XYZ file of C-alpha atoms in Angstrom:
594
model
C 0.000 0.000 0.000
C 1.364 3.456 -0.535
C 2.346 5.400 1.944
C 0.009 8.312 3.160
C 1.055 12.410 2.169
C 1.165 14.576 0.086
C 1.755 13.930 -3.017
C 4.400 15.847 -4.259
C 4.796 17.262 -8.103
C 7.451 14.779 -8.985
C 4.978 12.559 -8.724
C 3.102 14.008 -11.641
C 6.088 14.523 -13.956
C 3.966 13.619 -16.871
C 2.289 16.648 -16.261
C 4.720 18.663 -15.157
C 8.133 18.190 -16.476
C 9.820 21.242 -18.487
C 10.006 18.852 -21.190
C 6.734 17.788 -21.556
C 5.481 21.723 -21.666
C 6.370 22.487 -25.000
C 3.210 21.190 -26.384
C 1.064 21.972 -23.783
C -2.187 22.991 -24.409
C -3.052 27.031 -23.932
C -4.291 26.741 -20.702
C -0.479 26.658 -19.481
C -1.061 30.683 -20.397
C -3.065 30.787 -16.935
C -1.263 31.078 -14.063
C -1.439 27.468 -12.955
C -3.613 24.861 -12.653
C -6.965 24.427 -10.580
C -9.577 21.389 -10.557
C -13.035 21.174 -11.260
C -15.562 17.929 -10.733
C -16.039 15.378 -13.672
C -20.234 15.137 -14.368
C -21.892 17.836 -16.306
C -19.184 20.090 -17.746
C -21.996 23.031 -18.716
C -25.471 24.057 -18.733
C -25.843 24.852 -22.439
C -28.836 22.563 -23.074
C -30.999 24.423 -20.215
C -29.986 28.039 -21.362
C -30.723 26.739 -25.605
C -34.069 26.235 -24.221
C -34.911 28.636 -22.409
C -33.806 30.956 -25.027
C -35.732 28.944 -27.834
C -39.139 29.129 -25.007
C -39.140 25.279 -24.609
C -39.125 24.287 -21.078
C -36.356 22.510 -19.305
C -36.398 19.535 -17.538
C -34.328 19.609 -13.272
C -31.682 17.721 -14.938
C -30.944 20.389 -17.366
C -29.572 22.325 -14.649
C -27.396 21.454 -12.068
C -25.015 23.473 -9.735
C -21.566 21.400 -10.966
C -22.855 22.284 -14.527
C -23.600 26.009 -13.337
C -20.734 26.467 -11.919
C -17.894 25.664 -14.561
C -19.098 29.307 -16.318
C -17.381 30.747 -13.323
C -13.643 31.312 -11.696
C -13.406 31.162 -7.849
C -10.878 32.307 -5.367
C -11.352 30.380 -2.114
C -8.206 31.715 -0.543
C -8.119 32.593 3.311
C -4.987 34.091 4.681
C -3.907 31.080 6.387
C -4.034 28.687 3.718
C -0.573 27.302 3.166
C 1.008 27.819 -0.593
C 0.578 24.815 -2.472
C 3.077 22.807 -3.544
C 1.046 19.561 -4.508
C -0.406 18.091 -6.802
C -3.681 18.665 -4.848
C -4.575 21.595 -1.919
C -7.983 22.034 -1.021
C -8.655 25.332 0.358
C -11.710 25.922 2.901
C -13.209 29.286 2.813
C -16.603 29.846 5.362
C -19.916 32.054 4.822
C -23.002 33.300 7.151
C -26.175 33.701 4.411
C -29.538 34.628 4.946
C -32.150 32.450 2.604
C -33.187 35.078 0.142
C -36.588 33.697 -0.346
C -37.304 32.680 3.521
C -35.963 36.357 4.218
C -38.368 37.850 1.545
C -41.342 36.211 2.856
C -40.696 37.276 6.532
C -42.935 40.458 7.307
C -41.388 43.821 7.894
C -37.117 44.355 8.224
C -36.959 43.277 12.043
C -38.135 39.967 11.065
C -36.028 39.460 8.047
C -32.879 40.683 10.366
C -34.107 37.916 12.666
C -33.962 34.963 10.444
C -30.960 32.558 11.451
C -27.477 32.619 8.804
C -27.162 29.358 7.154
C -23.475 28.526 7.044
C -21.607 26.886 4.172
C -18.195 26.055 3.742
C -16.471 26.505 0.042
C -13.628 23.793 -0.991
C -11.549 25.395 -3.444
C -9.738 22.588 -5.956
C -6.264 23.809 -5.874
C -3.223 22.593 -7.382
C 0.494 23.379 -7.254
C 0.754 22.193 -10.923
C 1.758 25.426 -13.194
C 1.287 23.552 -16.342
C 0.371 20.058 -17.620
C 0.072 18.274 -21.214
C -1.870 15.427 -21.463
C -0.881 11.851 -21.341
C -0.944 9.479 -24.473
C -4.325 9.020 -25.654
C -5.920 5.440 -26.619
C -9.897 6.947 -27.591
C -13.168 5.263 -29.468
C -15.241 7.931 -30.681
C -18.873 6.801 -30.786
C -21.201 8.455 -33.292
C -25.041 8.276 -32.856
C -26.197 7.918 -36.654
C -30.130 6.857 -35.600
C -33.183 8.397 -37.063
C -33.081 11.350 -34.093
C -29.840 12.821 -35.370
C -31.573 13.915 -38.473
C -33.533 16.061 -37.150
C -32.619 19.798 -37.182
C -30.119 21.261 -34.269
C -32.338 23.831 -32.876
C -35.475 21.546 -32.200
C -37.005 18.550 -30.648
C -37.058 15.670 -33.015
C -40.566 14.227 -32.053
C -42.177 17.580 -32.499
C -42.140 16.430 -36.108
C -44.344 13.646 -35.077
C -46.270 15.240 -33.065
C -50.282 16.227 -33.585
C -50.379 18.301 -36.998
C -47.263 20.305 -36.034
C -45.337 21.683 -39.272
C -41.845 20.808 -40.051
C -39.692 23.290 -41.288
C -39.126 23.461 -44.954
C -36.105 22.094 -46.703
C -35.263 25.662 -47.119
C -35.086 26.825 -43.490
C -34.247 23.758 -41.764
C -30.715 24.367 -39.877
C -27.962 21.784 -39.773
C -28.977 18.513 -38.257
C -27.561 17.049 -34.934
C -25.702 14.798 -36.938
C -24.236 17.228 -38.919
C -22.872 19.341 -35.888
C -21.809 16.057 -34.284
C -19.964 15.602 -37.591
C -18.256 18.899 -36.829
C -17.725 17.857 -33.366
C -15.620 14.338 -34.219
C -13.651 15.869 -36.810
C -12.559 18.780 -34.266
C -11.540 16.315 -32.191
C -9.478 14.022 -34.768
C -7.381 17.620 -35.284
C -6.640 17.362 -31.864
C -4.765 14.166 -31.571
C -1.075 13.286 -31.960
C 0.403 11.219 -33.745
C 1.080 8.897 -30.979
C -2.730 8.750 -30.256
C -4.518 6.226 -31.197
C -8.165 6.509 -31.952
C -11.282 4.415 -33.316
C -14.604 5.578 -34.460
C -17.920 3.675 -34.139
C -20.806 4.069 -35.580
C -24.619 3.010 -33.864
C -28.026 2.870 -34.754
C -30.209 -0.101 -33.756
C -26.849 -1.908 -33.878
C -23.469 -0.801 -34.548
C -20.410 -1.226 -36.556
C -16.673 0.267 -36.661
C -15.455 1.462 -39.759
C -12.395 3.320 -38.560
C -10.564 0.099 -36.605
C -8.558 1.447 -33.372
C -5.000 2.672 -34.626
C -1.989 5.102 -34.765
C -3.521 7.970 -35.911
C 0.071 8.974 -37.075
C -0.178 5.914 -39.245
C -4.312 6.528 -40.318
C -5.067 7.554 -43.617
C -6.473 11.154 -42.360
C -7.956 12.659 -46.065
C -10.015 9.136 -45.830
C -11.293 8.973 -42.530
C -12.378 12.859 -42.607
C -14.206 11.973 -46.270
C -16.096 8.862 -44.288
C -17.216 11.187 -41.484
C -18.014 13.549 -44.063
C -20.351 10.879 -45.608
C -22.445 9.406 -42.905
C -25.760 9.581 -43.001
C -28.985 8.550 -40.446
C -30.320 5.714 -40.116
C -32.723 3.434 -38.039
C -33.761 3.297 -34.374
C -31.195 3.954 -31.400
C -29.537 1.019 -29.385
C -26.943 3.045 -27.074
C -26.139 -0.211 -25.381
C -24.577 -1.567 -29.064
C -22.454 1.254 -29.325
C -21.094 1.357 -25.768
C -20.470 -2.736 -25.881
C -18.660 -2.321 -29.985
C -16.482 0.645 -28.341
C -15.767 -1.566 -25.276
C -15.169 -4.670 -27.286
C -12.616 -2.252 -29.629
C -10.835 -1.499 -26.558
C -9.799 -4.620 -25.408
C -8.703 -6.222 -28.100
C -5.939 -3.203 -27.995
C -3.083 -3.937 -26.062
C -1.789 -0.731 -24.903
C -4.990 0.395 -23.560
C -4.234 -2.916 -21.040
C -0.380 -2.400 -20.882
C -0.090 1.075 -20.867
C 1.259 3.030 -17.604
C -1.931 4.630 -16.545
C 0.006 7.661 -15.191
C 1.162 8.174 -18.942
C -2.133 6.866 -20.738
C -5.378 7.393 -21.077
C -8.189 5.155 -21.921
C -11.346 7.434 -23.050
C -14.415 6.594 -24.982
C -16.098 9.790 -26.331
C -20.031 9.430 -27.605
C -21.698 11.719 -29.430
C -25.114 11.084 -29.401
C -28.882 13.306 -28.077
C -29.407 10.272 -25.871
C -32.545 8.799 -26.290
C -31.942 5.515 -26.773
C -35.231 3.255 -27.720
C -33.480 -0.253 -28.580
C -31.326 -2.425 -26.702
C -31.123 -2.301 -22.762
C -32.309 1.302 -22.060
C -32.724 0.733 -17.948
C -30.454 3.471 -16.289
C -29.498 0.606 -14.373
C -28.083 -1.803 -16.728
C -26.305 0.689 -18.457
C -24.772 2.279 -15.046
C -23.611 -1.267 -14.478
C -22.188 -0.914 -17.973
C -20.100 2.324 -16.957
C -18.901 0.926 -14.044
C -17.555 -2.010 -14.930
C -15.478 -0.018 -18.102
C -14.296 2.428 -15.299
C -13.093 -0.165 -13.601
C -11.065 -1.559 -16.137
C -9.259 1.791 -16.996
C -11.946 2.629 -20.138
C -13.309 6.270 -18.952
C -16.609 7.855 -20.835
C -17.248 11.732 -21.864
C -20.827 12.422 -23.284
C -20.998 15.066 -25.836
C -24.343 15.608 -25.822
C -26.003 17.282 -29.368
C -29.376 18.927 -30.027
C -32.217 20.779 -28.070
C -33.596 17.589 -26.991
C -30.522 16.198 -25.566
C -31.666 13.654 -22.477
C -29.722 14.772 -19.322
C -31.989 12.474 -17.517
C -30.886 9.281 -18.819
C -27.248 10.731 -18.510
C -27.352 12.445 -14.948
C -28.262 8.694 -14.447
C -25.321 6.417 -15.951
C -22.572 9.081 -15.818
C -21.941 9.217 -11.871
C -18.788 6.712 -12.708
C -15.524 7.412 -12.070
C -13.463 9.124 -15.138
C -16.592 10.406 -16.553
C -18.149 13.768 -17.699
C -20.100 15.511 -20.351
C -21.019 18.835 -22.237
C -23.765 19.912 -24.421
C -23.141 21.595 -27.818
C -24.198 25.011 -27.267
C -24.011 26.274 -30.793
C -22.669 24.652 -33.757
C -19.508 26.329 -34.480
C -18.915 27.523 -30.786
C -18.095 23.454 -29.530
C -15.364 23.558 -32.036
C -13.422 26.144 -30.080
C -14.338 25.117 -26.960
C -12.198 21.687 -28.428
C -9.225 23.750 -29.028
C -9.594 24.874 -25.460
C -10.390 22.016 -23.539
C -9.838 19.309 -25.210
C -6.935 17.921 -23.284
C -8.158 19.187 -19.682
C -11.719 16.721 -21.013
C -9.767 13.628 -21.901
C -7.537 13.912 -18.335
C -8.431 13.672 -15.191
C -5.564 13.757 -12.458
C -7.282 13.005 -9.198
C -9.503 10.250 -8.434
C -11.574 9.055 -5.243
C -11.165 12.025 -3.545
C -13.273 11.924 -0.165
C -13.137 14.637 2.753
C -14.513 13.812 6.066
C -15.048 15.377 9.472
C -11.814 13.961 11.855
C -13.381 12.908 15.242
C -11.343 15.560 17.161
C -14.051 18.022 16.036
C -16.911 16.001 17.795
C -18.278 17.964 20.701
C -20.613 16.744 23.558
C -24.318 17.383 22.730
C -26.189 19.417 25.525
C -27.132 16.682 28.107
C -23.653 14.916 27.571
C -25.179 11.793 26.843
C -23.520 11.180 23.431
C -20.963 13.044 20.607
C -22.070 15.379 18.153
C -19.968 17.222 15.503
C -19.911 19.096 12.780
C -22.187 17.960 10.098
C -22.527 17.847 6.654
C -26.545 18.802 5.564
C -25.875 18.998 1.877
C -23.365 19.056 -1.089
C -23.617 21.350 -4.150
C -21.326 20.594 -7.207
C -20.494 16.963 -6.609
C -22.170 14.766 -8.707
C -21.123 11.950 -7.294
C -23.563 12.179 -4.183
C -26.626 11.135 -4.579
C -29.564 13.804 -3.961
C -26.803 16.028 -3.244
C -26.938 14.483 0.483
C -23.761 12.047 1.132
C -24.770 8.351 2.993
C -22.367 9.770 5.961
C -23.160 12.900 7.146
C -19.149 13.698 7.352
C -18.185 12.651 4.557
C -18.031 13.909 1.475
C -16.657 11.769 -2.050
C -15.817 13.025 -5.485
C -15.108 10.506 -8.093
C -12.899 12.254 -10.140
C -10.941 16.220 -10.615
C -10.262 16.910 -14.256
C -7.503 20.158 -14.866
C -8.990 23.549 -15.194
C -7.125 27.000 -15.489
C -6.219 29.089 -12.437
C -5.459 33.048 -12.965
C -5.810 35.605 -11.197
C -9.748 35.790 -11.076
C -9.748 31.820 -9.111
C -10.130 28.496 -10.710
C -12.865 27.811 -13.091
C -15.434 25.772 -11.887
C -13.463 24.929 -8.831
C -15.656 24.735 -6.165
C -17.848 22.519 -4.321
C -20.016 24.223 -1.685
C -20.976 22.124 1.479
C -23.973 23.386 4.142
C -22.978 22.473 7.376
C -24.099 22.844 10.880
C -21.859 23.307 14.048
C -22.483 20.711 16.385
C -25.239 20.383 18.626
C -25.269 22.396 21.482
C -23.102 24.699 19.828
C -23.581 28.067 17.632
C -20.726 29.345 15.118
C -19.290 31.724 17.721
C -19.132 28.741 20.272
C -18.014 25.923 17.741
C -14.672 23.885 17.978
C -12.532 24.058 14.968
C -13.592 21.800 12.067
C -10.743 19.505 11.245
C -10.527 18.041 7.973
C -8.785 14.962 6.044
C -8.578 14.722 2.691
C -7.689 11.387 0.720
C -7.378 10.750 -2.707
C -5.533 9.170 -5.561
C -3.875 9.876 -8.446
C -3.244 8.052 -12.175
C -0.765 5.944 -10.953
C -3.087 4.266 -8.021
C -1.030 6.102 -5.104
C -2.904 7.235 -2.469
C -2.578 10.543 -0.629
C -3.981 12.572 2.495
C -3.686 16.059 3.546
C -5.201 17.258 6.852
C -6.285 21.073 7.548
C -8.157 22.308 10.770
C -10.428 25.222 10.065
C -11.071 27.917 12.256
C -13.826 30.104 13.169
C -12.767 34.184 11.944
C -13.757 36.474 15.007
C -15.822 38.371 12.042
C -18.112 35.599 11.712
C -18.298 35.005 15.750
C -21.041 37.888 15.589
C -23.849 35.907 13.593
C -24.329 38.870 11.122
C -23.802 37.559 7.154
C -20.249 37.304 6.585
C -18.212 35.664 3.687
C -14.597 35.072 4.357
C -13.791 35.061 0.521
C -15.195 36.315 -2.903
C -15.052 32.438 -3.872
C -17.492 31.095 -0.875
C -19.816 34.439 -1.402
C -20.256 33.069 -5.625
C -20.445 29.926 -4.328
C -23.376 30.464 -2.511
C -25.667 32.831 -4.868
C -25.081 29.988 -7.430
C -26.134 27.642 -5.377
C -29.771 29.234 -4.367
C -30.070 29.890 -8.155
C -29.964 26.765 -8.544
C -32.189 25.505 -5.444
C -34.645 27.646 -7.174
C -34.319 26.663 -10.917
C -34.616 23.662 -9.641
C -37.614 23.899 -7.628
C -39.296 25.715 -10.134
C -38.657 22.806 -12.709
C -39.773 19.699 -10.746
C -43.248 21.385 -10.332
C -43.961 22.665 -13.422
C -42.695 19.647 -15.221
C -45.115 17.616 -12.813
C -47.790 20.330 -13.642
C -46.988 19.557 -17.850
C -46.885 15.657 -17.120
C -48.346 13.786 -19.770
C -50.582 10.728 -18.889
C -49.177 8.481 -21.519
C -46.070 8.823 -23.538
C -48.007 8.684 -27.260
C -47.889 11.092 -29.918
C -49.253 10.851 -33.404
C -47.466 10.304 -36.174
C -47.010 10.497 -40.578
C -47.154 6.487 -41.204
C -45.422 6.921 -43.741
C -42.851 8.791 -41.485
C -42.579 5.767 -38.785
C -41.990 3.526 -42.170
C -39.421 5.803 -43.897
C -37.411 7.514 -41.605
C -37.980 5.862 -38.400
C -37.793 2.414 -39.496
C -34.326 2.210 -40.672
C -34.133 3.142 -44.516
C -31.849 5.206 -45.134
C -33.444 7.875 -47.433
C -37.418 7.980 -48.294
C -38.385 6.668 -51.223
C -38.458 8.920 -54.365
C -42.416 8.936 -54.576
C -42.495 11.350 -51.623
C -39.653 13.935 -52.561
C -38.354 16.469 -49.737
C -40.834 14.891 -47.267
C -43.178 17.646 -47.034
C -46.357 18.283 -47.418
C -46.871 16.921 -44.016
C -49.768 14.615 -44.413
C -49.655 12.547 -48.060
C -52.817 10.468 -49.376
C -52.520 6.916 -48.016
C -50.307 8.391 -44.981
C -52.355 8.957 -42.371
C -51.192 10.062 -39.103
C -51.095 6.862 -36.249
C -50.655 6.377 -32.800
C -46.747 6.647 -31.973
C -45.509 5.418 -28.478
C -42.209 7.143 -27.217
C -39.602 4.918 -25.381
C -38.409 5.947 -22.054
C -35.720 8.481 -23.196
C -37.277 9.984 -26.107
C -37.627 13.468 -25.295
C -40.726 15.881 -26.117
C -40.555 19.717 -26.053
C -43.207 21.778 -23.435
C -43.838 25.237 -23.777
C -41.936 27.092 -21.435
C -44.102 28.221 -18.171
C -43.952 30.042 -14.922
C -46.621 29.367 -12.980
C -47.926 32.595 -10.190
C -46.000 30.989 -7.292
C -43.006 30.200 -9.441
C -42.759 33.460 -10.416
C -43.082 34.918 -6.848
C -40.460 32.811 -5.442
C -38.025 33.384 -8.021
C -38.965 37.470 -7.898
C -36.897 37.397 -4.748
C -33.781 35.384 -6.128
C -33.560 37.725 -8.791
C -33.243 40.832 -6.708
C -30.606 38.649 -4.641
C -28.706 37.759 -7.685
C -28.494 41.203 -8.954
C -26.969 42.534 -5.744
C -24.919 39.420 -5.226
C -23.468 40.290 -8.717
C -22.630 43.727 -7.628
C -21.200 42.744 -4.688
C -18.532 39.696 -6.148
C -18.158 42.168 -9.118
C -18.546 39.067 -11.961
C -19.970 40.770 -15.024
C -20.419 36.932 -15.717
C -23.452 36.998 -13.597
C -25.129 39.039 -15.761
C -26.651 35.726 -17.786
C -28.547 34.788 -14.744
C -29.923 37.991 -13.964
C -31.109 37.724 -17.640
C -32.659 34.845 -17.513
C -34.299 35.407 -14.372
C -35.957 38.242 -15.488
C -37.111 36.330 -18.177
C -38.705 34.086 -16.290
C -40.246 36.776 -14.230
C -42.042 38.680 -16.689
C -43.249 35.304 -18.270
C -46.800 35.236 -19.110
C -48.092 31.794 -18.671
């Protein structure tokens, strides 16, 4: 077993050796290197649909996904300088609940309502620069009947009760066309020392691109073959995954490789909504975790308006894994030449932070130990509900590089909510003593141990925020408690009773049913109801994804009122032009007529 302690930067010379820094990637032009949580990487696919007045579903949103728009500085002025490859840096706040504060009659009673306190870890990292290891990646291209659809809209709303398609005229690009865009950015990222494969899936799947040096791949040919693809058929997620897997091990350097100098990754590109195959979240979980355990690590790309965060939120809390949505068509394609190599690496793995028993204190009548305790997690996807099993613990699967400048790291925070222990207020509360563990590529494990103290400026009770960082934390995270919130009800409110739409026969038999183009008796596809094609019941499959109009229902509205007035001054007071989106979209929301 390896010994317990810091682990210091030689042990990350892969990373961080002068000679391995010539080809680093641009974020070496930061000022070091931060970390931020695997899971969602963005929430592009909730802001596309807000803006296009289709209405979101919770998953959509979440705070890890919030919070990688954003750069925070945790420092307190007695955290040590790092020197590691990992420093977490605690940072405390006293808030008031903007909405419980709101609702509380006249300013005496608003004054009186209790602080909730919340403790920021900042993911720091002594690590100035890093290149990523040698890559052995499967790229896994959705080619079913959804990706034809157009970018910018829900693929059953073609189906769906006398609603119009666009013309051929105005249609946009397809998902498959932008996922097209997507694969071939990445292909310009590799090395020559990379290897890579691409699959293909539908209801089944194949690999035309077999896994290989791409220093040795005939490039022109494999760009003209993406180039060429076309939809097809229904959507078996479960035959892509296995045909990537499957390409995988019958590689041997993704089994021999040094895992601090290699990377196993499968990349799929797909709008998840998988119909065919095994589509239970839990199967396919089992699926994820089994791969991670072997080394193969999954990022979701996730394309389209419709893209199902549900059935990914669901599968993707694994170990090595995260995902983005495509915001924009063109837009992913830089964000590749910015992040690819921070997306394919993760450094840190089974990180967990729990409460040391030193910080117990008796509870009033003596009778038993109380401590400090943990009452929820924001920005860690890896606990489920956002509540972890053990009060004083917290556990992160996995810390992928992000840049560090001046501003903070971006999106490197998690945010607990704690209470002192019983018996005890803030100003009366024992230190809160710390351990962190974790691991990096290699398997070694590490600990680092930091006691956290009280300030005399929170002692008071008043609202106090011992950092920019913590204060950012903590307006994103009741944005989010309200976004959220507001999306489990009215999505509960919009509920359909049964999952069946109506549908073009001839649609279901020529474009959903796995020919490749329609016939040439009904060119272009349009009008949208032919003689002898009339429209049929349609049942949707677990995943397949239907647009609602966007609403705000009266309460909705005057809950969030409240949040929006808090974000604005919040905004203000962290001065993060940034934050200017969510005031945006609040007020959207707000003046919503519904």
């Amino acid at each position: 077993m390896a010994a317990m302690g810091p682990a210091p930067l030689s042990r990350v010379a892969a990373f961080a050796a002068p000679s391995a820094l010539a080809g680093a990637s641009s974020m070496g032009a930061a000022s070091g290197i931060g970390f931020k949580t695997g899971g969602a990487q963005d929430v592009s696919n909730f802001r596309e649909n807000i803006k296009s007045g289709k209405l979101p579903i919770p998953t959509d949103v979440t705070y890890e996904g919030l919070v990688k728009d954003y750069y925070f500085d945790t420092r307190s002025s007695d955290d040590p300088k790092c020197a590691d490859l990992f420093c977490p840096t605690y940072s405390l706040a006293l808030a008031p609940d903007p909405v419980v504060a709101a609702a509380s009659k006249g300013a005496a009673k608003a004054a009186a309502q209790p602080n909730e306190v919340f403790l920021a870890v900042g993911l720091d990292s002594g690590l100035t620069n890093f290149t990523r290891p040698k890559l052995n990646l499967v790229i896994v291209l959705d080619v079913s009947g959804s990706m034809d659809s157009s970018f910018d809209e829900y693929y059953y709303d073609r189906f769906s009760n006398g609603k119009k398609r666009l013309s051929e005229a105005d249609k946009s690009k397809s998902k498959l066309d932008v996922a097209k865009e997507v694969l071939q950015g990445m292909l310009d990222k590799l090395r020559p020392d990379d290897s890579v494969a691409i699959t293909l899936f539908s209801s089944n799947a194949a690999t035309p691109k077999k896994m290989g040096k791409w220093g040795s791949a005939d490039k022109e040919a494999v760009q003209a073959g993406v180039g060429a693809l076309k939809t097809v058929s229904s959507t078996n997620f479960q035959a892509g995954l296995d045909q990537a897997v499957t390409n995988m091990r019958s590689y041997t350097d993704c089994f021999g490789g040094d895992p601090s100098t290699t990377e196993n990754r499968i990349i799929v590109l797909t709008d998840a909504q998988p119909n065919e195959g095994d589509i239970t979240d839990e199967g396919l979980l089992a699926r994820m975790k089994a791969n991670a355990g072997d080394g193969f690590y999954m990022t979701m790309v996730g394309i389209g308006l419709d893209f199902n965060t549900k059935l990914v939120e669901s599968i993707l809390k694994v170990k090595g894994a995260n995902y983005y949505s495509v915001h924009t068509p063109g837009e992913f394609k830089q964000r590749l030449a910015d992040e690819f190599d921070s997306m394919v690496a993760p450094l840190v793995f089974d990180l967990s932070l729990a409460v040391d028993s030193s910080s117990l204190a008796p509870t009033k009548d003596g009778s038993q130990q109380g401590g400090w305790k943990i009452v929820n997690v924001y920005g860690s996807p890896d606990a489920a509900g956002g509540k972890p099993s053990d009060g004083n613990i917290l556990k992160v699967l996995t810390l992928f590089p992000t840049p560090k400048t001046e501003e903070g790291i971006k999106g490197g925070v998690v945010l607990l909510r704690v209470q002192p222990p019983p018996g005890t207020t803030i100003a009366t509360a024992p230190p809160l003593k710390l351990s962190a563990q974790y691991t990096d590529r290699s398997g070694k494990k590490f600990t680092t141990a930091r006691t956290v103290q009280v300030p005399a400026a929170a002692k008071s009770g008043a609202a106090y925020f011992q950092s920019s960082g913590v204060r950012k934390a903590v307006a994103l995270a009741r944005l989010s408690d309200a976004l959220q919130l507001w999306l489990v009800e009215e999505n509960a409110k919009q509920a359909p009773a049964s999952k069946v739409t109506f549908a073009d026969r001839c649609d279901i038999i020529f474009n959903y049913a796995g020919l490749w183009t329609p016939p040439p008796i009904w060119p272009g596809r349009v009008p949208r109801i032919r003689i002898g094609c009339p429209l049929v019941p349609f049942a949707l499959g677990r995943w397949e994804r239907q647009s609602r109009g966007l609403a705000v229902g009266r309460d909705a509205r005057d809950a969030l009122q409240p949040v929006l007035q808090f974000v604005k001054s919040e905004q203000a007071a962290v001065k993060d032009s940034t934050m200017k989106q969510e005031v945006d979209l609040l007020q959207k929301l707000v003046d919503l007529k519904s």
